[in-house]
Short mmCIF file of C-alpha atoms in Angstrom, two decimals:
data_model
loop_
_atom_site.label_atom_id
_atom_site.label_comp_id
_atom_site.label_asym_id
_atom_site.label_seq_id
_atom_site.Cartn_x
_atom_site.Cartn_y
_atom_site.Cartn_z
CA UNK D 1 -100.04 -64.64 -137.86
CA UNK D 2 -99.27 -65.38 -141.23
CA UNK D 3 -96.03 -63.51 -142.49
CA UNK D 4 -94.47 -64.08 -145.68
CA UNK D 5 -91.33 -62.95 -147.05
CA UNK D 6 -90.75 -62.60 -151.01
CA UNK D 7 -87.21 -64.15 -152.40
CA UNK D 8 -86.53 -61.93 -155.90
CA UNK D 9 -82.85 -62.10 -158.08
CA UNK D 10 -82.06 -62.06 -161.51
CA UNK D 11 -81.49 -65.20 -163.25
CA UNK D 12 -78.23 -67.70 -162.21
CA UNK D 13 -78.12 -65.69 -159.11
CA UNK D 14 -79.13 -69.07 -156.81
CA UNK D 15 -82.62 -67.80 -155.92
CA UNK D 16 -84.03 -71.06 -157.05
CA UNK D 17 -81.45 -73.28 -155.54
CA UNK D 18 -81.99 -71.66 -152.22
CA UNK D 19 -86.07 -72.01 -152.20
CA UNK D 20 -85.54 -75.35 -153.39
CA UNK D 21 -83.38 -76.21 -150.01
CA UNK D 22 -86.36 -74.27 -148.46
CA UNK D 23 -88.68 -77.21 -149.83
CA UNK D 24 -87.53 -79.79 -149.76
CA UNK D 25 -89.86 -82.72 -149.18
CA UNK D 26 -87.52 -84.92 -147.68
CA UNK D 27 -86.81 -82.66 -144.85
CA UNK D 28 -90.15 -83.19 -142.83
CA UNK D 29 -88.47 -85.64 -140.48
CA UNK D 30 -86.28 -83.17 -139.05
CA UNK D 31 -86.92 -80.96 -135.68
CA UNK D 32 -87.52 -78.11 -137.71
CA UNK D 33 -89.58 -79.11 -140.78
CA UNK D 34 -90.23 -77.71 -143.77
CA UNK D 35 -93.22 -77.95 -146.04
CA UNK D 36 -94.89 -76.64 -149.37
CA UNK D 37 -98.08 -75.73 -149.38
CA UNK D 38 -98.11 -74.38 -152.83
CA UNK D 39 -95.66 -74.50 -155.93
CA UNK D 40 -93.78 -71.26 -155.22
CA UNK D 41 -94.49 -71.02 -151.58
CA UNK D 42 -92.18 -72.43 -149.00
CA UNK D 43 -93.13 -72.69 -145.00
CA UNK D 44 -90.78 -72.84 -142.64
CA UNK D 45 -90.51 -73.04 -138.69
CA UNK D 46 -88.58 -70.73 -136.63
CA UNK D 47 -85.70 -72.31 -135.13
CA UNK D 48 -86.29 -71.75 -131.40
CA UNK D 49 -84.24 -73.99 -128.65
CA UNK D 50 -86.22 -72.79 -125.98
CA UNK D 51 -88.92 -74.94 -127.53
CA UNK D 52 -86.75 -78.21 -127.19
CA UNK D 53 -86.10 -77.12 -123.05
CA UNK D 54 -90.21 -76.78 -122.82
CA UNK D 55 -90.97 -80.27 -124.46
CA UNK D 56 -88.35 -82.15 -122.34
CA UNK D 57 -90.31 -80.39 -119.56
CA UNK D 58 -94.03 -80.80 -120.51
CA UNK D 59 -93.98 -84.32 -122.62
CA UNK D 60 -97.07 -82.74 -124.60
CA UNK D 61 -99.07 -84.64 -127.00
CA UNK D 62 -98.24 -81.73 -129.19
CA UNK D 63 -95.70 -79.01 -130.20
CA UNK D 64 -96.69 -76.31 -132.43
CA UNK D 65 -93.53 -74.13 -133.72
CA UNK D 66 -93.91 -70.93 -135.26
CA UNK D 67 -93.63 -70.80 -139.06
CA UNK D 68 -92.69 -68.32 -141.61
CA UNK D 69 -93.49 -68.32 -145.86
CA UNK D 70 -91.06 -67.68 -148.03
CA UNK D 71 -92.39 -67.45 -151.47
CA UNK D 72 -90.23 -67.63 -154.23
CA UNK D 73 -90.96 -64.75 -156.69
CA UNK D 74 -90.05 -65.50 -160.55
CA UNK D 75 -89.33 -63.17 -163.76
CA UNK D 76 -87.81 -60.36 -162.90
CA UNK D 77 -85.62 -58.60 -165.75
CA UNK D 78 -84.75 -55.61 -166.98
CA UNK D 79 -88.24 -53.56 -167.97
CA UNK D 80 -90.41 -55.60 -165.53
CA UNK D 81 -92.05 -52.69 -164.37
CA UNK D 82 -92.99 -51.92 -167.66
CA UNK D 83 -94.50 -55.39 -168.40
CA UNK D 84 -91.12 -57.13 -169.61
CA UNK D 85 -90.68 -60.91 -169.12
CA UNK D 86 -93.18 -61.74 -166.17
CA UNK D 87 -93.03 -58.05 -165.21
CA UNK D 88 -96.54 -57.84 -163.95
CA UNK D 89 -96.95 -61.26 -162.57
CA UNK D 90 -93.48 -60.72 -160.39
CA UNK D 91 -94.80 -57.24 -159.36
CA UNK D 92 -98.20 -58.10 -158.35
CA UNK D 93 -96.52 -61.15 -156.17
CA UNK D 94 -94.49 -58.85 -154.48
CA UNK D 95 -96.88 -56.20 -153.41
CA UNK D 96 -98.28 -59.09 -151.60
CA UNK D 97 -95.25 -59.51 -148.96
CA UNK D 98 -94.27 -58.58 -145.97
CA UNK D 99 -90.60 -57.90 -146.26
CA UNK D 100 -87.84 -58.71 -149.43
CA UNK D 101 -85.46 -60.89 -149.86
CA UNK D 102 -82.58 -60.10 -152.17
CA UNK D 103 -80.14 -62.73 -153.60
CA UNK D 104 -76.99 -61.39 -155.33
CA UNK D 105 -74.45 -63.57 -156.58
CA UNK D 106 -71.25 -62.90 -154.81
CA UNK D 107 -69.45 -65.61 -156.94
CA UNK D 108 -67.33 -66.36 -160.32
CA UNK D 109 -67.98 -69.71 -161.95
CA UNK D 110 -67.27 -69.99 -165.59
CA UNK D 111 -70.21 -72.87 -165.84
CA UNK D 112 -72.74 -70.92 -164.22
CA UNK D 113 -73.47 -67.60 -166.79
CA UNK D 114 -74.43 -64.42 -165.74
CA UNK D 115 -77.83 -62.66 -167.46
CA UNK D 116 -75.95 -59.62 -167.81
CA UNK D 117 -72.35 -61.08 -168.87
CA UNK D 118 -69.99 -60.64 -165.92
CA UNK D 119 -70.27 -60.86 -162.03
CA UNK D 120 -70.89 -57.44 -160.42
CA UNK D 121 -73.63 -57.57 -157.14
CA UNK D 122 -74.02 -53.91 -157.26
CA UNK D 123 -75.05 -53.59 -160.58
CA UNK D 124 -77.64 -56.57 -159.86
CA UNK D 125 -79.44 -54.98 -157.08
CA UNK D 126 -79.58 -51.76 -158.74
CA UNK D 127 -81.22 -53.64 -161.69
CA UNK D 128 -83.80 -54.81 -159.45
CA UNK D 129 -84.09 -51.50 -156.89
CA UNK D 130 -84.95 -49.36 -160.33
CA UNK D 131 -87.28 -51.67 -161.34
CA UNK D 132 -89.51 -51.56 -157.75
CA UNK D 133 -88.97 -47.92 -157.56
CA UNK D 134 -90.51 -47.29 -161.08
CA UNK D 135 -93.51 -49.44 -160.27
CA UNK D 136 -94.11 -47.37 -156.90
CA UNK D 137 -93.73 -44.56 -159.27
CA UNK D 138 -95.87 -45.36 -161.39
CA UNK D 139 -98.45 -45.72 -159.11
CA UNK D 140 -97.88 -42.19 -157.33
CA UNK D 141 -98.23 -40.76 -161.07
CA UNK D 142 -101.21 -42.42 -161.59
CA UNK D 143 -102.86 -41.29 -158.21
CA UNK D 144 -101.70 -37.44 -158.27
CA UNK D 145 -102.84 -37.56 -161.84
CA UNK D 146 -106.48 -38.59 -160.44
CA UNK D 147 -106.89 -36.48 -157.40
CA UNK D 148 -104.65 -33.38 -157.63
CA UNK D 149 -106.80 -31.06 -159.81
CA UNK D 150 -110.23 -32.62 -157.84
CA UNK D 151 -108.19 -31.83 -154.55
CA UNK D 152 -106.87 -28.16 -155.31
CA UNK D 153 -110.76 -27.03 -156.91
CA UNK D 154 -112.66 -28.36 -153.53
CA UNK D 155 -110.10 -27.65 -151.05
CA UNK D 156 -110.96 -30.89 -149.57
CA UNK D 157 -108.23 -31.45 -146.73
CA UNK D 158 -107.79 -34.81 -146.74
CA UNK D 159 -107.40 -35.30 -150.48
CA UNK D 160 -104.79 -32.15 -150.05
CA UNK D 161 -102.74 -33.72 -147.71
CA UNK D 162 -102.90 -37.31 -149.58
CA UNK D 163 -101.77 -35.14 -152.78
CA UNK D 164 -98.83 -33.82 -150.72
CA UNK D 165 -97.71 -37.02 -149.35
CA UNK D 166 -97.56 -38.71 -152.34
CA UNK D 167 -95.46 -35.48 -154.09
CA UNK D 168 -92.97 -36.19 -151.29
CA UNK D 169 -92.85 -39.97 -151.88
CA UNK D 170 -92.74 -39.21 -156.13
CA UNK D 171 -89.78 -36.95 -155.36
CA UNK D 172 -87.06 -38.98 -153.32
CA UNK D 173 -88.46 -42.11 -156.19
CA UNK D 174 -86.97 -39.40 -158.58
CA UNK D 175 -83.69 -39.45 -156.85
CA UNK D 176 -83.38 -43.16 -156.56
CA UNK D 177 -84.30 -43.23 -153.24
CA UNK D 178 -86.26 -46.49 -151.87
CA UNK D 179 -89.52 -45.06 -149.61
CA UNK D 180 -87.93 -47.12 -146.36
CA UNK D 181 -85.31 -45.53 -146.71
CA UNK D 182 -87.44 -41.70 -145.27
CA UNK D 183 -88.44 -40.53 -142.68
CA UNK D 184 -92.52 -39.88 -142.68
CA UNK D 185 -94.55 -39.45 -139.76
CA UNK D 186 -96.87 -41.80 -138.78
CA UNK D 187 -99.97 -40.31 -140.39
CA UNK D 188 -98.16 -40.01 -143.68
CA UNK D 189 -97.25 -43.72 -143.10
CA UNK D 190 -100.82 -44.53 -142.80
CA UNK D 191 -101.84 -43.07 -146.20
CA UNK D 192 -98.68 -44.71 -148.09
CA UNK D 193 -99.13 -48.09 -146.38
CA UNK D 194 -102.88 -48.39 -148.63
CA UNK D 195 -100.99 -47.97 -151.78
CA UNK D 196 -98.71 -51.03 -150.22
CA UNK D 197 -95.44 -49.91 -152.02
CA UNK D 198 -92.78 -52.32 -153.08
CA UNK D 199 -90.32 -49.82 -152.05
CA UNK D 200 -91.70 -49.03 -148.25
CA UNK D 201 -91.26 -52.70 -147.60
CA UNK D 202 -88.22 -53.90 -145.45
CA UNK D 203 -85.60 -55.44 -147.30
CA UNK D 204 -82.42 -57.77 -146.26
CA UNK D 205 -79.97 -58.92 -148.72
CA UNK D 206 -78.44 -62.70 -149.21
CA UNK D 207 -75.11 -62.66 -150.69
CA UNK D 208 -75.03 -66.19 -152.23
CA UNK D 209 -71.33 -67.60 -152.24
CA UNK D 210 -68.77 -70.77 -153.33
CA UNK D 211 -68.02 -72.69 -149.82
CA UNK D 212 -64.71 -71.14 -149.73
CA UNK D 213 -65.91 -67.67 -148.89
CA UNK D 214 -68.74 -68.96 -146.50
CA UNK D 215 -65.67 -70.20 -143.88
CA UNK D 216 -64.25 -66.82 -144.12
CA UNK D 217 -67.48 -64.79 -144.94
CA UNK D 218 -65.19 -62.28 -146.79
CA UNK D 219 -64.69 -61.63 -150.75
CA UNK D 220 -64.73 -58.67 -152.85
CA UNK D 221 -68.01 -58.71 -153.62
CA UNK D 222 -69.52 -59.27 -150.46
CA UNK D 223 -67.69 -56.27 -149.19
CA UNK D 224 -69.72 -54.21 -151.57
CA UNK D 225 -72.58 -55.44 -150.59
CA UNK D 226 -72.46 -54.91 -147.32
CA UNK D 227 -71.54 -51.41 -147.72
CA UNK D 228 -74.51 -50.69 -150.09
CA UNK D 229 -77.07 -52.32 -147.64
CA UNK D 230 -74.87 -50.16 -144.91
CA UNK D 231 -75.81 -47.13 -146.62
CA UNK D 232 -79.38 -47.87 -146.38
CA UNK D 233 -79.36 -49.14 -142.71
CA UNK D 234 -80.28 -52.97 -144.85
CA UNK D 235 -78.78 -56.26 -143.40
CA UNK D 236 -76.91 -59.05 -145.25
CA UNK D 237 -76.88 -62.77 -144.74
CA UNK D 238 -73.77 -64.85 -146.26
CA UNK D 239 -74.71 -68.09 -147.51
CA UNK D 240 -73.79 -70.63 -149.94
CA UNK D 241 -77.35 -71.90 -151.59
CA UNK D 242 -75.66 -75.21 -153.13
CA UNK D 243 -74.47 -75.96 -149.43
CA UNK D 244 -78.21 -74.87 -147.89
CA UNK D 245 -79.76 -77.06 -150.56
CA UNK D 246 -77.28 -80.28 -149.32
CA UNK D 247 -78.14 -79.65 -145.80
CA UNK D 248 -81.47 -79.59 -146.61
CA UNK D 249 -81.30 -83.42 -147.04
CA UNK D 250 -79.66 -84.41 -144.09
CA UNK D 251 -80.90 -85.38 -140.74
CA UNK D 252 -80.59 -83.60 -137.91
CA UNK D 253 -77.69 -84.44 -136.34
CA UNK D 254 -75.70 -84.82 -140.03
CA UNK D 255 -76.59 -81.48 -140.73
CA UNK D 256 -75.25 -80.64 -137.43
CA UNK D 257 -72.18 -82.57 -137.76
CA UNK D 258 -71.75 -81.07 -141.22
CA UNK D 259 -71.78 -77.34 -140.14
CA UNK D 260 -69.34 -77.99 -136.90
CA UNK D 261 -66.53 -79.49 -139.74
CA UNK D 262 -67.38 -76.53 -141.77
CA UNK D 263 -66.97 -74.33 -138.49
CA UNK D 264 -70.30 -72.64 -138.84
CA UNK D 265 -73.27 -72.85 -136.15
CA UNK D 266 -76.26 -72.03 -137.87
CA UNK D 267 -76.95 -73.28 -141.15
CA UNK D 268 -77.18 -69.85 -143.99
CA UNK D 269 -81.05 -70.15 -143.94
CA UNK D 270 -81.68 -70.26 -140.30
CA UNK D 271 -79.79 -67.46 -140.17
CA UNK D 272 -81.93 -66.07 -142.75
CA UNK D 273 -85.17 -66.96 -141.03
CA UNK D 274 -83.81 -65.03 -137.47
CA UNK D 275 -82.63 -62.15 -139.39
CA UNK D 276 -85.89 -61.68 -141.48
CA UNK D 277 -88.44 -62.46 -138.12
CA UNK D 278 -86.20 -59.25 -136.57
CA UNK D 279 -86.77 -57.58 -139.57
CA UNK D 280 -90.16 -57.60 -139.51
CA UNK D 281 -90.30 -56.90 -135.57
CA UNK D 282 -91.71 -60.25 -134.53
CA UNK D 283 -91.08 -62.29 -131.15
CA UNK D 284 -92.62 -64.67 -129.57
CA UNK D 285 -94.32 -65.86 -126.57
CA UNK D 286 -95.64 -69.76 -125.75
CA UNK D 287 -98.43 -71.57 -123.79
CA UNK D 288 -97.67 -74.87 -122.04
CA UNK D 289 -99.35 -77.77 -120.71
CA UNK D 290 -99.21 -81.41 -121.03
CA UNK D 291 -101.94 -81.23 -124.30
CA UNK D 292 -99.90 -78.77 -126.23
CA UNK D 293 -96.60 -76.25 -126.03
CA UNK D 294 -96.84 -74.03 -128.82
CA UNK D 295 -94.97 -70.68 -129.87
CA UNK D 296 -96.90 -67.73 -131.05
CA UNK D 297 -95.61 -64.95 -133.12
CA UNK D 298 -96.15 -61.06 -132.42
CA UNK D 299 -95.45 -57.74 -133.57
CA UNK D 300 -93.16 -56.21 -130.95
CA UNK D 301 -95.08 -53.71 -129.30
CA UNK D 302 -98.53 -55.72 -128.65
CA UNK D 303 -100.58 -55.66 -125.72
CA UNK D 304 -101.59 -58.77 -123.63
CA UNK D 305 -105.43 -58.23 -124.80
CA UNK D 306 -104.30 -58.50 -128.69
CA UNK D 307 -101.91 -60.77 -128.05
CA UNK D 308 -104.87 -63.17 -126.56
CA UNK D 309 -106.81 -62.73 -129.93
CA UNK D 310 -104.49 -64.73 -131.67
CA UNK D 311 -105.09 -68.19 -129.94
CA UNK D 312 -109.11 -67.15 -130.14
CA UNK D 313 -110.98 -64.01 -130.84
CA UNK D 314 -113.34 -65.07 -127.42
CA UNK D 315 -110.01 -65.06 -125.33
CA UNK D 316 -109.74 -61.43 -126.43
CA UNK D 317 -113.03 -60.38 -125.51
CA UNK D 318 -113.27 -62.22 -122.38
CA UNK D 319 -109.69 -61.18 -121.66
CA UNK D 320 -109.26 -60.69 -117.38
CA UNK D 321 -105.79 -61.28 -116.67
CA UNK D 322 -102.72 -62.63 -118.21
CA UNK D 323 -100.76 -65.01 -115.85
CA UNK D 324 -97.06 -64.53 -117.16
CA UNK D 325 -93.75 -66.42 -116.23
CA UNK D 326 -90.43 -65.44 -118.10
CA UNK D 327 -89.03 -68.33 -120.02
CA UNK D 328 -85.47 -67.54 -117.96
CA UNK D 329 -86.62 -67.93 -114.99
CA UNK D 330 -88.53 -71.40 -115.63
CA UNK D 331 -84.94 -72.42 -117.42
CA UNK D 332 -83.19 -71.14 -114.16
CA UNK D 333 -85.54 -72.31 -111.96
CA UNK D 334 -86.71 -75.75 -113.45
CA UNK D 335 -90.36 -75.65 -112.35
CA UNK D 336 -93.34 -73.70 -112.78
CA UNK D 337 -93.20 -74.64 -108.99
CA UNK D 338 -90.50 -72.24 -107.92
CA UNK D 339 -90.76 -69.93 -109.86
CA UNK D 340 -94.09 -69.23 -108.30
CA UNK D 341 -92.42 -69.40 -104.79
CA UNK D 342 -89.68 -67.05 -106.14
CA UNK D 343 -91.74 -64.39 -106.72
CA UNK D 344 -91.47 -64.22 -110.60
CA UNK D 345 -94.79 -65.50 -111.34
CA UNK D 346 -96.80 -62.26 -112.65
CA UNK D 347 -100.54 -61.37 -113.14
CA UNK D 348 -100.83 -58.68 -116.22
CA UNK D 349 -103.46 -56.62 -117.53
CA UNK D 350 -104.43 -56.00 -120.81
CA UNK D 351 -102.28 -53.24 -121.68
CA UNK D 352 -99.36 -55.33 -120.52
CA UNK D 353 -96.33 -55.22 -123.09
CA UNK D 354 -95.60 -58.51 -124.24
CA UNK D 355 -92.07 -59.38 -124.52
CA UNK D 356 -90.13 -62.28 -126.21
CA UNK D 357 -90.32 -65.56 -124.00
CA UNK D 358 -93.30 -64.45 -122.19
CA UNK D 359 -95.30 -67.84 -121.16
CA UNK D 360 -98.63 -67.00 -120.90
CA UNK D 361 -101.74 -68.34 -119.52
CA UNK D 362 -105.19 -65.94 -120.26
CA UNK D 363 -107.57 -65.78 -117.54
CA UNK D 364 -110.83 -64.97 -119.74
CA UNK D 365 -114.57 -65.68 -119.52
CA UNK D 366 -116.92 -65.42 -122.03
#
């Protein structure tokens, strides 16, 4: 399942400094590596210590973590959704993520200038918010413009009750409102989710900070930011990017040496990576064996059956049973062995709920 999450800012704001820690090069030796596949994409794996417990007890030839893109979206300024700067460039990368991330500098430094002359986060992110609202606008127009009159002369249902979807949507755009931030029903959701809106798309916010104010996670300006993303029921991650792009090139244990002096115990990006999975409703369940552990990501919510398709479309259609051990109870109980003779080993069927640290083995046959 390949997610992707889009990092957007205006200039100075330490959106590049922050991708840059995201790929590093140098990093690949670590337990959790990072790659590029691609100049402005960054993959990353999930940090997951439950992975570390299941290697020390399988030995595999092979462990698979789960990853997650973060692509690193450029040009945004003032008048991007009319074309400014790399307006339409930045816009069409966007439409193509799965959730937004939102740097806002949180920080004075005299060396570093500011695109718009003095250091205010709220200002920022309503720079950017207007600017994905009145491309989502823009498209509404266009689309009511097409269909309304054709819809109203045939009386053709379906077109009628796209028309008055959209006329919602247009409206609370008119008010400044962000389209994740209404309630629709899941029909209407349907019909909005084809347009794929900037502004229907989940959004967390990274105040980017000196070191000083990571310790205490407290200044001014991240105040305000957390009560604007408050307001719209958004989360906030506080991170220094110049510190996230020195861990980046130190090994493991440094990094972890380096984060216990600065009294922090996840680094500002893993953070970032656990907050934006839970954004986007994803957990995870493994498969074992001595060939191969490997964590698999899902959308909370998915039944055993799907959940099958994605180690093989034939495991899906040959689906019979899902043989499922909690990953507690293995830790608890140290072998697949007892956990068996505890009682805890369970036989699912397809419409089976999967949870987070379900290990799974599908009984199929094709």
């Amino acid at each position: 399942m390949a997610l992707k999450a889009g990092i957007v800012g205006l200039p100075n704001v330490g959106k590049s400094t922050l991708f840059n820690a995201i790929t590093k090069k140098n990093i690949l030796a670590a337990n959790y590596p990072f790659a590029t596949i691609d100049p402005n994409i960054g993959v990353v794996t999930v940090p997951d210590k439950r992975l570390e417990f299941l290697e020390n007890m399988y030995t595999p030839k092979s462990l698979v973590a789960t990853t997650f893109e973060f692509t690193d979206i450029a040009g945004l300024v003032k008048g991007a959704s009319k074309g400014e700067g790399l307006g339409n460039k930045f816009l069409s990368h966007i439409r193509e993520v799965d959730a937004i991330v939102e740097v806002v500098r949180c920080f004075q430094e005299e060396n570093i200038i500011h695109v718009e002359g003095d250091v205010n986060p709220i200002r920022d992110i309503e720079i950017i918010n207007l600017e994905l609202i009145l491309a989502d606008l823009e498209i509404i127009e266009n689309r009511i413009d097409k269909i309304a009159k054709k819809a109203e002369t045939t009386k053709d249902k379906e077109a009628l009750k796209e028309v008055a979807i959209l006329k919602k949507a247009k409206t609370a755009l008119l008010e400044n409102k962000a389209l994740r931030n209404l309630k629709f029903e899941e029909e209407e959701l349907l019909v909005l989710k084809s347009f794929n809106f900037i502004t229907l798309k989940p959004i967390i916010y990274v105040a980017n900070v000196l070191e000083d104010d990571l310790v205490t996670n407290e200044n001014e300006y991240i105040k305000k930011v957390k009560e604007y993303a408050e307001n719209e029921e958004a989360g906030v991650i506080v991170m220094c990017a110049k510190i996230e792009s020195e861990l980046a090139e130190l090994e493991e244990n440094e990094k972890k040496n380096f984060l216990k002096d600065l009294g922090i115990q996840y680094s500002g990006l893993d953070k970032l990576i656990f907050a934006t999975y839970d954004l986007l409703g994803l957990q995870t369940f493994f498969t074992v064996g001595s060939d191969e552990v490997r964590a698999w990501t899902f959308k909370k919510g998915t039944n055993a059956k799907k959940c099958a398709g994605l180690i093989h479309s034939d495991i899906e259609k040959g689906f019979i049973k899902a043989e499922i051990m909690k990953f507690s109870d293995l830790e608890e109980l140290k072998e697949e062995k007892k956990v068996q003779e505890a009682g805890r080993l369970y036989l699912e069927g397809k419409d089976y709920c999967m949870q987070d640290g379900d290990i799974v083995y599908f009984r199929f046959n094709i």
